[in-house]
Amino acid sequence: CKKTFKKHQQPKIHQCQHTNEPLFRCTHKGCGKIFASPSSL
């Protein structure tokens, strides 16, 4: 993918969306779910 980004963390988030690598953990007590993008929280 040749997409470009303005912010430092955006490429890592985008890469995780391609690979389904979880990067973001829900902070709700007792949840523990992890997601590849912050919009999925």
CSV table of C-alpha atoms in Angstrom, one decimal:
chain,number,residue,atom,x,y,z
A,1,CYS,CA,0.0,0.0,0.0
A,2,LYS,CA,1.5,3.4,-1.0
A,3,LYS,CA,-0.8,5.6,1.1
A,4,THR,CA,0.9,8.6,2.7
A,5,PHE,CA,0.1,10.2,6.1
A,6,LYS,CA,0.5,13.5,7.9
A,7,LYS,CA,0.6,12.3,11.5
A,8,HIS,CA,3.3,10.0,13.0
A,9,GLN,CA,1.0,7.2,14.3
A,10,GLN,CA,-1.3,7.0,11.3
A,11,PRO,CA,0.9,4.6,9.2
A,12,LYS,CA,1.0,2.1,12.1
A,13,ILE,CA,-2.7,2.3,12.5
A,14,HIS,CA,-3.2,1.8,8.8
A,15,GLN,CA,-0.8,-1.1,8.7
A,16,CYS,CA,-2.7,-2.8,11.5
A,17,GLN,CA,-5.9,-2.5,9.5
A,18,HIS,CA,-4.3,-4.4,6.6
A,19,THR,CA,-2.9,-7.2,8.9
A,20,ASN,CA,-5.7,-7.2,11.5
A,21,GLU,CA,-3.0,-6.8,14.1
A,22,PRO,CA,-4.6,-5.6,17.3
A,23,LEU,CA,-3.2,-2.3,18.5
A,24,PHE,CA,-5.9,-0.7,20.7
A,25,ARG,CA,-7.2,-2.2,23.9
A,26,CYS,CA,-10.6,-1.3,25.4
A,27,THR,CA,-10.2,0.5,28.7
A,28,HIS,CA,-13.7,-0.3,30.0
A,29,LYS,CA,-13.3,-2.3,33.2
A,30,GLY,CA,-13.5,-6.0,32.6
A,31,CYS,CA,-13.6,-5.8,28.8
A,32,GLY,CA,-10.1,-6.6,27.6
A,33,LYS,CA,-11.0,-6.6,23.9
A,34,ILE,CA,-8.4,-5.4,21.5
A,35,PHE,CA,-8.9,-3.8,18.0
A,36,ALA,CA,-6.8,-2.8,15.0
A,37,SER,CA,-8.2,0.7,14.8
A,38,PRO,CA,-9.3,3.3,17.4
A,39,SER,CA,-12.6,3.8,15.7
A,40,SER,CA,-13.5,0.2,16.5
A,41,LEU,CA,-13.4,0.8,20.3
